[in-house]
XYZ file of C-alpha atoms in Angstrom:
557
model
C -137.471 -104.009 79.360
C -139.405 -105.758 81.441
C -142.561 -107.427 79.860
C -146.626 -107.521 80.556
C -148.425 -104.091 81.061
C -146.732 -101.061 81.762
C -148.018 -98.389 83.111
C -148.263 -94.838 81.102
C -144.906 -93.386 83.148
C -142.935 -96.433 82.387
C -143.954 -96.597 79.032
C -142.847 -93.040 78.747
C -139.401 -93.669 80.080
C -139.045 -96.265 77.816
C -139.746 -94.577 74.938
C -137.027 -92.149 75.884
C -134.370 -94.908 76.167
C -135.104 -95.609 72.482
C -134.749 -92.487 71.448
C -131.342 -92.059 73.171
C -129.794 -95.325 71.876
C -130.789 -94.508 68.765
C -128.768 -90.784 69.247
C -126.186 -92.529 71.025
C -125.558 -95.046 67.880
C -125.567 -92.086 65.810
C -122.900 -90.066 67.379
C -119.523 -90.697 66.323
C -116.940 -90.319 68.795
C -114.391 -87.850 69.091
C -111.424 -90.612 68.771
C -112.895 -91.684 65.564
C -113.293 -88.267 63.964
C -110.086 -87.394 65.172
C -108.330 -90.677 63.075
C -110.062 -89.520 60.134
C -108.268 -86.148 60.463
C -105.351 -88.097 60.768
C -105.619 -89.973 57.618
C -106.987 -87.182 55.802
C -103.228 -85.168 56.873
C -101.749 -88.472 55.513
C -103.505 -88.583 52.286
C -102.646 -84.942 51.542
C -99.052 -85.445 52.527
C -99.103 -88.623 49.905
C -100.567 -86.061 47.518
C -98.349 -83.205 47.566
C -95.432 -85.288 47.542
C -96.466 -86.456 44.245
C -96.963 -82.934 43.073
C -93.410 -82.509 43.747
C -92.159 -85.254 41.892
C -94.501 -84.524 38.958
C -93.675 -81.263 38.918
C -89.638 -82.239 38.607
C -90.743 -84.619 35.639
C -92.884 -82.301 34.048
C -90.213 -79.726 34.083
C -87.646 -82.680 32.562
C -90.266 -83.541 29.772
C -90.423 -79.927 28.489
C -86.668 -79.194 28.897
C -85.793 -82.204 26.602
C -89.055 -81.790 24.500
C -87.787 -77.902 23.560
C -84.108 -79.463 22.798
C -85.351 -82.490 20.643
C -89.051 -81.803 19.523
C -88.679 -84.516 17.322
C -88.232 -87.467 19.796
C -89.864 -85.732 22.882
C -92.774 -83.769 21.410
C -95.245 -86.507 21.124
C -94.581 -87.723 24.625
C -94.506 -84.586 26.436
C -97.859 -83.692 24.389
C -99.234 -86.994 25.989
C -98.014 -85.935 29.670
C -99.323 -82.560 29.396
C -102.707 -84.002 28.311
C -102.575 -86.283 31.468
C -101.554 -83.503 33.706
C -104.429 -81.243 32.654
C -107.016 -84.155 33.100
C -105.800 -84.496 36.298
C -105.560 -80.845 37.365
C -108.796 -80.454 36.467
C -110.200 -83.585 38.873
C -108.154 -82.805 41.829
C -109.958 -78.960 41.624
C -113.531 -80.718 41.168
C -112.591 -82.682 44.319
C -111.524 -79.239 46.374
C -114.585 -77.664 45.267
C -116.929 -80.327 46.785
C -114.565 -80.056 49.834
C -114.919 -76.617 50.240
C -118.731 -76.689 49.094
C -119.462 -79.431 52.193
C -117.229 -77.051 54.687
C -118.864 -73.807 54.006
C -122.504 -74.787 53.898
C -121.987 -77.052 57.200
C -119.967 -74.070 58.975
C -122.171 -71.325 57.300
C -119.366 -69.374 55.650
C -118.718 -68.216 52.560
C -117.268 -69.879 49.718
C -114.203 -67.771 49.090
C -113.348 -67.887 53.115
C -112.867 -71.471 51.974
C -111.780 -72.160 48.596
C -108.903 -69.680 46.845
C -110.952 -68.627 43.480
C -107.780 -68.023 42.027
C -105.493 -71.078 42.420
C -108.313 -73.693 43.525
C -106.411 -74.425 47.014
C -108.323 -74.652 50.121
C -108.098 -72.330 52.696
C -109.497 -74.442 55.256
C -109.806 -78.129 56.243
C -111.642 -80.294 57.988
C -109.521 -80.036 61.107
C -110.784 -76.399 61.229
C -114.336 -76.561 61.388
C -116.592 -77.082 64.592
C -118.883 -80.006 63.149
C -116.714 -82.707 61.960
C -119.682 -85.385 62.709
C -121.922 -83.636 60.664
C -123.263 -85.797 57.685
C -126.998 -83.801 56.462
C -124.918 -81.080 54.225
C -122.823 -83.237 52.467
C -125.225 -86.430 52.382
C -127.914 -83.803 50.469
C -125.012 -82.238 48.621
C -123.513 -85.295 47.016
C -126.717 -88.253 47.228
C -129.765 -86.475 47.890
C -132.489 -87.745 49.390
C -132.745 -91.615 48.230
C -129.617 -93.739 48.558
C -130.796 -96.009 46.322
C -131.025 -93.417 43.589
C -128.100 -90.802 44.022
C -129.162 -87.534 42.434
C -127.299 -85.997 39.578
C -128.951 -82.539 38.623
C -126.699 -79.471 38.868
C -126.105 -77.439 41.771
C -127.706 -73.640 41.567
C -123.823 -71.945 41.440
C -122.861 -73.564 38.582
C -121.006 -76.670 40.088
C -122.037 -80.124 40.098
C -121.010 -81.817 43.570
C -123.131 -85.335 43.074
C -121.103 -88.084 43.853
C -122.225 -89.679 40.814
C -120.981 -87.274 38.753
C -118.058 -87.540 40.462
C -117.255 -91.066 40.030
C -117.836 -90.560 35.927
C -115.430 -87.921 35.897
C -112.745 -90.397 37.578
C -113.717 -92.880 35.045
C -112.909 -90.341 32.169
C -109.679 -89.542 33.501
C -108.563 -93.194 33.973
C -109.842 -93.639 30.501
C -107.714 -90.690 29.530
C -104.351 -92.218 31.259
C -105.091 -95.410 29.841
C -105.581 -94.431 26.055
C -101.791 -92.210 26.213
C -100.386 -95.687 27.558
C -98.679 -98.012 24.758
C -99.410 -101.753 24.018
C -96.369 -102.911 25.467
C -96.126 -105.605 28.608
C -95.567 -102.454 30.862
C -98.011 -100.322 29.491
C -100.484 -102.860 29.715
C -99.772 -103.470 33.056
C -100.034 -99.857 34.393
C -103.304 -99.947 32.582
C -104.732 -102.802 34.610
C -103.422 -101.440 37.657
C -105.324 -98.085 36.913
C -108.708 -100.125 35.975
C -108.414 -101.446 39.470
C -107.549 -98.119 40.943
C -110.683 -96.777 39.747
C -113.014 -99.428 40.427
C -116.335 -97.996 41.296
C -118.698 -101.273 40.774
C -121.545 -102.023 43.221
C -120.007 -103.751 45.932
C -121.263 -105.257 49.439
C -121.260 -103.060 52.758
C -121.046 -104.308 56.495
C -124.526 -105.869 56.819
C -123.954 -107.952 53.074
C -126.136 -105.733 50.822
C -125.122 -104.772 47.488
C -124.665 -100.848 47.470
C -123.483 -98.381 44.909
C -120.262 -97.073 45.346
C -121.529 -93.199 45.664
C -124.130 -94.647 48.490
C -121.932 -96.506 50.684
C -118.931 -93.873 50.627
C -121.099 -90.776 50.688
C -124.536 -91.681 52.246
C -124.944 -90.357 56.087
C -121.038 -90.506 56.282
C -119.665 -87.867 58.703
C -117.968 -84.620 56.931
C -114.383 -85.524 58.709
C -115.042 -89.044 56.916
C -116.489 -87.579 53.621
C -113.449 -85.232 53.297
C -110.927 -88.139 53.827
C -112.407 -90.381 50.989
C -112.192 -87.140 48.474
C -108.742 -86.562 49.637
C -107.685 -90.433 49.191
C -109.020 -90.206 45.664
C -106.849 -86.984 44.892
C -103.994 -89.216 46.194
C -105.058 -91.785 43.752
C -105.459 -89.280 41.003
C -101.835 -88.058 41.705
C -100.464 -91.770 41.870
C -102.117 -92.776 38.533
C -100.640 -89.893 37.174
C -97.408 -89.985 38.697
C -96.731 -93.880 37.238
C -98.072 -92.398 33.593
C -95.863 -90.264 33.443
C -92.796 -92.300 34.831
C -93.740 -94.684 32.461
C -93.808 -92.441 29.054
C -90.429 -91.241 30.210
C -89.103 -94.694 30.575
C -90.395 -95.761 27.273
C -89.160 -92.829 25.319
C -85.922 -93.468 26.781
C -85.905 -96.991 26.166
C -86.979 -96.587 22.607
C -83.298 -95.099 22.402
C -81.746 -98.216 22.486
C -83.243 -99.533 19.428
C -82.805 -98.664 15.969
C -84.910 -99.772 12.888
C -82.386 -99.150 9.721
C -78.572 -98.120 9.506
C -77.217 -94.631 8.960
C -73.483 -94.166 7.980
C -72.005 -91.358 9.703
C -68.691 -89.432 8.921
C -67.384 -86.917 11.607
C -64.579 -84.978 10.765
C -61.970 -83.253 12.908
C -62.004 -80.516 10.530
C -63.384 -79.909 6.865
C -60.496 -77.616 5.921
C -57.443 -78.814 5.617
C -54.110 -76.892 4.928
C -50.944 -78.003 2.892
C -48.990 -80.536 4.168
C -51.689 -81.458 7.042
C -53.797 -84.375 6.803
C -57.626 -84.753 6.718
C -59.292 -86.694 9.380
C -62.364 -87.798 10.244
C -64.370 -90.863 11.925
C -66.571 -92.889 9.735
C -68.974 -95.318 11.302
C -72.753 -96.755 11.643
C -74.947 -94.356 13.950
C -76.928 -97.301 15.077
C -74.689 -100.006 15.856
C -73.894 -103.168 17.778
C -70.883 -103.056 19.660
C -70.191 -106.856 19.777
C -70.291 -106.996 15.668
C -67.774 -104.562 14.289
C -68.692 -103.862 10.425
C -65.831 -103.618 7.807
C -65.872 -100.358 6.085
C -64.509 -99.783 2.544
C -63.076 -96.474 1.410
C -62.872 -95.897 -2.466
C -59.818 -94.947 -4.118
C -59.935 -91.281 -5.850
C -62.734 -91.129 -8.163
C -64.485 -94.464 -7.431
C -68.136 -94.557 -7.166
C -70.555 -96.347 -4.870
C -73.341 -97.971 -6.810
C -76.087 -97.856 -4.555
C -78.393 -100.351 -6.528
C -75.552 -102.822 -6.467
C -74.673 -102.218 -2.767
C -70.849 -101.564 -3.329
C -67.798 -99.847 -4.546
C -67.250 -99.844 -8.791
C -63.270 -99.684 -8.228
C -60.351 -100.259 -6.114
C -60.940 -99.339 -2.545
C -59.018 -99.848 1.095
C -60.165 -101.462 3.892
C -60.268 -98.829 7.128
C -58.326 -99.477 10.424
C -60.818 -99.907 13.025
C -61.425 -98.228 16.707
C -64.067 -100.156 17.854
C -66.882 -99.864 15.565
C -65.221 -96.843 14.108
C -63.274 -96.596 10.966
C -60.408 -94.288 11.450
C -59.633 -92.255 8.113
C -56.504 -90.314 7.918
C -55.644 -88.681 3.892
C -53.250 -86.568 3.128
C -54.230 -82.647 2.110
C -51.771 -83.049 -0.933
C -53.481 -80.145 -3.046
C -55.871 -77.304 -2.308
C -59.030 -77.222 -3.015
C -62.848 -79.724 -2.521
C -61.969 -82.925 -2.086
C -64.676 -85.882 -2.535
C -64.280 -89.589 -1.585
C -66.900 -92.321 -1.401
C -67.179 -95.226 0.648
C -69.024 -97.915 2.218
C -70.204 -99.844 5.266
C -70.970 -103.602 5.127
C -72.945 -104.627 8.453
C -73.970 -108.195 9.255
C -76.914 -108.346 12.115
C -76.818 -111.590 13.831
C -78.992 -114.105 12.327
C -79.378 -111.677 9.534
C -78.426 -110.967 6.444
C -75.174 -107.890 5.257
C -76.732 -104.596 5.180
C -74.303 -102.371 3.054
C -74.629 -98.466 3.146
C -72.749 -95.944 1.221
C -71.010 -92.815 2.377
C -69.353 -89.591 1.368
C -66.349 -87.909 2.471
C -66.322 -84.138 1.277
C -63.523 -81.387 2.744
C -61.796 -78.870 1.653
C -57.841 -78.083 1.573
C -57.269 -74.124 2.559
C -54.632 -71.905 3.841
C -53.764 -71.988 7.328
C -56.570 -70.641 9.522
C -56.531 -70.563 13.070
C -58.524 -73.695 14.601
C -59.464 -73.719 18.189
C -60.967 -77.413 19.191
C -62.950 -77.776 22.575
C -61.586 -81.058 24.263
C -65.009 -82.050 25.694
C -67.729 -79.447 24.611
C -68.031 -76.268 23.002
C -68.833 -74.339 25.789
C -66.604 -73.245 28.863
C -67.966 -73.861 32.411
C -67.594 -71.638 35.171
C -65.356 -73.255 38.532
C -63.808 -75.865 36.648
C -60.950 -76.456 34.470
C -61.564 -76.621 30.869
C -59.087 -78.878 29.011
C -58.657 -77.328 25.114
C -56.447 -77.825 22.290
C -55.066 -74.622 20.586
C -53.452 -74.876 17.030
C -52.504 -73.451 13.630
C -52.765 -76.125 11.086
C -49.258 -76.356 9.299
C -47.476 -74.938 12.304
C -46.045 -77.479 15.487
C -47.363 -76.674 18.907
C -44.029 -74.897 19.858
C -44.770 -72.758 17.534
C -48.291 -71.047 18.684
C -49.107 -69.544 21.625
C -52.514 -69.063 23.330
C -54.290 -66.184 24.667
C -57.714 -65.344 26.328
C -60.182 -62.390 26.757
C -62.793 -63.163 29.704
C -60.604 -66.193 31.140
C -57.299 -67.510 32.238
C -55.548 -69.750 29.736
C -52.684 -71.710 31.053
C -50.274 -74.562 29.322
C -51.300 -77.855 30.345
C -49.790 -81.565 29.257
C -52.150 -82.000 26.697
C -53.258 -78.707 25.267
C -54.432 -76.093 27.505
C -56.588 -75.418 30.606
C -59.322 -72.420 30.467
C -60.672 -70.900 33.637
C -63.421 -69.169 33.923
C -65.425 -67.385 36.818
C -67.788 -65.262 35.578
C -69.071 -63.349 32.305
C -70.857 -65.044 29.270
C -68.324 -65.004 26.859
C -65.014 -65.948 26.100
C -62.288 -65.571 23.078
C -59.386 -67.524 22.447
C -56.255 -66.088 20.125
C -53.540 -67.823 18.761
C -50.120 -66.075 17.906
C -48.130 -68.200 15.365
C -44.463 -67.676 14.840
C -43.585 -67.787 11.175
C -40.587 -68.903 9.291
C -38.838 -65.492 8.936
C -39.148 -65.069 12.395
C -42.226 -62.779 12.310
C -45.451 -63.270 14.151
C -48.882 -63.606 12.803
C -52.112 -63.272 15.237
C -55.153 -65.356 14.428
C -58.964 -65.500 15.720
C -60.633 -64.472 18.009
C -62.610 -68.002 18.214
C -65.543 -66.976 20.752
C -66.839 -69.695 23.550
C -70.300 -69.269 25.857
C -69.928 -69.502 29.319
C -72.345 -71.755 31.185
C -72.696 -73.221 34.976
C -72.016 -76.684 35.725
C -75.499 -78.392 35.314
C -77.345 -79.861 38.377
C -76.381 -83.386 39.189
C -79.186 -86.010 39.089
C -79.992 -87.606 42.561
C -80.288 -91.433 42.672
C -81.218 -93.705 45.630
C -81.352 -97.713 45.582
C -79.961 -97.042 42.021
C -83.076 -95.522 40.979
C -83.235 -91.616 39.460
C -86.315 -89.458 38.755
C -87.707 -91.530 35.783
C -88.038 -94.819 38.046
C -91.520 -95.323 39.592
C -90.674 -98.408 41.254
C -87.955 -100.007 43.529
C -87.920 -103.581 44.600
C -87.844 -104.318 48.365
C -84.710 -105.715 48.289
C -83.225 -102.975 46.581
C -84.734 -100.740 49.049
C -83.466 -102.183 52.186
C -80.073 -102.747 50.879
C -79.724 -99.055 49.999
C -76.964 -96.952 51.786
C -77.516 -93.519 50.510
C -78.409 -90.872 48.317
C -75.902 -90.026 45.486
C -75.692 -87.378 43.624
C -74.750 -88.261 39.691
C -73.677 -86.217 36.829
C -75.815 -87.272 33.518
C -74.590 -86.733 29.981
C -71.584 -84.419 31.416
C -68.019 -85.043 29.543
C -66.310 -83.607 33.375
C -65.258 -85.789 36.182
C -67.154 -83.807 38.441
C -67.922 -84.909 41.782
C -70.676 -83.478 44.007
C -71.551 -84.643 47.571
C -74.850 -85.324 49.369
C -75.278 -83.265 52.417
C -78.259 -83.794 54.018
C -81.983 -85.755 52.878
C -85.324 -86.545 53.819
C -86.938 -90.260 53.880
C -90.887 -89.845 54.255
C -93.351 -92.817 54.505
C -97.134 -93.595 55.925
C -96.444 -96.223 58.362
C -99.645 -97.151 60.499
C -101.421 -94.651 59.112
C -99.315 -91.762 59.852
C -96.906 -89.916 57.482
C -93.159 -90.374 59.358
C -90.389 -88.283 58.017
C -86.263 -88.795 58.953
C -83.573 -86.674 58.178
C -80.092 -87.895 57.370
C -77.253 -84.739 57.468
C -75.332 -86.710 55.268
C -75.612 -88.889 51.818
C -76.050 -92.283 54.145
C -79.204 -93.418 55.345
C -79.277 -93.595 59.083
C -80.366 -96.532 61.531
C -84.132 -94.580 61.804
C -84.342 -94.757 57.941
C -83.383 -98.659 57.999
C -85.826 -99.580 60.406
C -88.294 -97.427 58.201
C -87.385 -99.031 54.698
C -87.785 -102.501 56.707
C -90.902 -102.010 57.298
C -92.027 -100.591 53.823
C -94.778 -102.876 52.237
C -95.726 -103.683 48.579
C -97.319 -100.944 46.902
C -96.420 -98.223 49.538
C -94.843 -95.173 48.527
C -91.241 -93.950 49.694
C -90.371 -90.304 49.358
C -86.798 -88.969 49.103
C -86.831 -85.122 49.755
C -84.902 -82.322 50.278
C -82.047 -83.218 48.692
C -78.743 -81.146 48.775
C -75.141 -81.650 47.393
C -72.016 -79.779 47.305
C -70.190 -79.090 44.355
C -66.430 -78.699 43.455
C -66.615 -74.981 43.890
C -68.339 -75.505 47.596
C -71.772 -74.499 46.445
C -74.417 -76.500 47.991
C -77.526 -76.904 45.597
C -81.063 -78.221 45.828
C -81.550 -81.337 44.084
C -85.394 -81.879 44.570
C -86.906 -84.887 45.622
C -87.913 -88.705 44.646
C -90.291 -90.994 45.145
C -91.057 -94.439 44.548
C -93.510 -97.394 44.562
C -92.186 -100.626 46.657
C -92.582 -103.814 44.151
């Protein structure tokens, strides 16, 4: 503007120019608002991917806790505590989003937020006043940016940013309190502390500004929603890392032992006259490279637990790896009792001695049906099983089955079932006088083959991180049977890979078990701390049926 004395008309024009300039400065361009919407969609996609993985992790935890409460009960309870805290604050943030949108657009809150599920019915992309900042500023900060308000809202919910900050810090403390004190636990605690650091920071003009003021005072609604979505993603991120750590920690503890326990696993506690008592005697917790010595006392010899030795003569058992093989003749009917001890010397330690006892009963001939690999039959596959009657040779015994098909195999029998819930095995023994005797039945449950576990880059659902080198070297997704004795093969028929690249979520699909060229390009662009999602995994089993195997998610390390 020119200097000197101005006419009243020119002064008015200058004043209007100043007002127009201020209005233009306050106006947020459509391109910027669209960018915030894109970022918000990416954060929502990331959060949903976390929630998909978490659902699978919690399901696995609960299933294992029901099967083995002693081992998985406490970790599952900790996991449920973290889940409850995460769900509560994610819902709280959804209420803030809904309140901002509802008041900005003049809508009833029930049209924006589902009162039953807490899910948003409208997003910022659905509203007109994306650049409005008055409603969310008044709702979350109030009129004084230097002193953000903390009072409750009239509808019973507190939407203030300072209250949100405290809830986020409380959530971080809940998660950290459930983590262990080992190196991995402490490392994860430090990461969560950094993720939820809300200390005073410096704004673009170099002034110290409170976290709540910097993020929510005079910030357009589109940006406020994006920031809140990012916080929800952080919450699920910390939750996923914590649950992954808990699962890995309890599994890792399975490979450690603090005491030695002797174990006796007999093939049968009943032995017929003329047959032999057979059992495996071994150290339940053992070092595969450090074989113990197992002593079995002669009949009547006792083990002295105070002296830690057998009081009398004994035999040294023949070893099969770390297992001692026992074979005792069933020379007379009735209960039989033998005692022994296991001597184990830890590397660099003193010998440890544990006693054990063998108790078995010699009885008259009965039917013995022993599944080769399990105590159930699985549908659609060959189930190997041995059928015999002690005291009779295999050629004198014929097996039959109700509810299944049984055929003779090179080693025992093969049972095949396609439907039903129970199968019954019978044996017909040919007696010395030429007669026959039918024994049984032995009943078995019928179950479906469990789903295989998907793995990518050597990682599964219990893994939270993947190294960049492991990621780029990955060739595809495999379906692996976990803790299942049958040699069954499942072939992955398709999967999807998703990543956030350049602020946008990118997804590629493979119609096989191999990564595509586009997927390899995506993996090369992955950065440290970024999330990679493997979803929509499908695999075909030996019965020709296609199964959905869920999803995987990893943080690039």
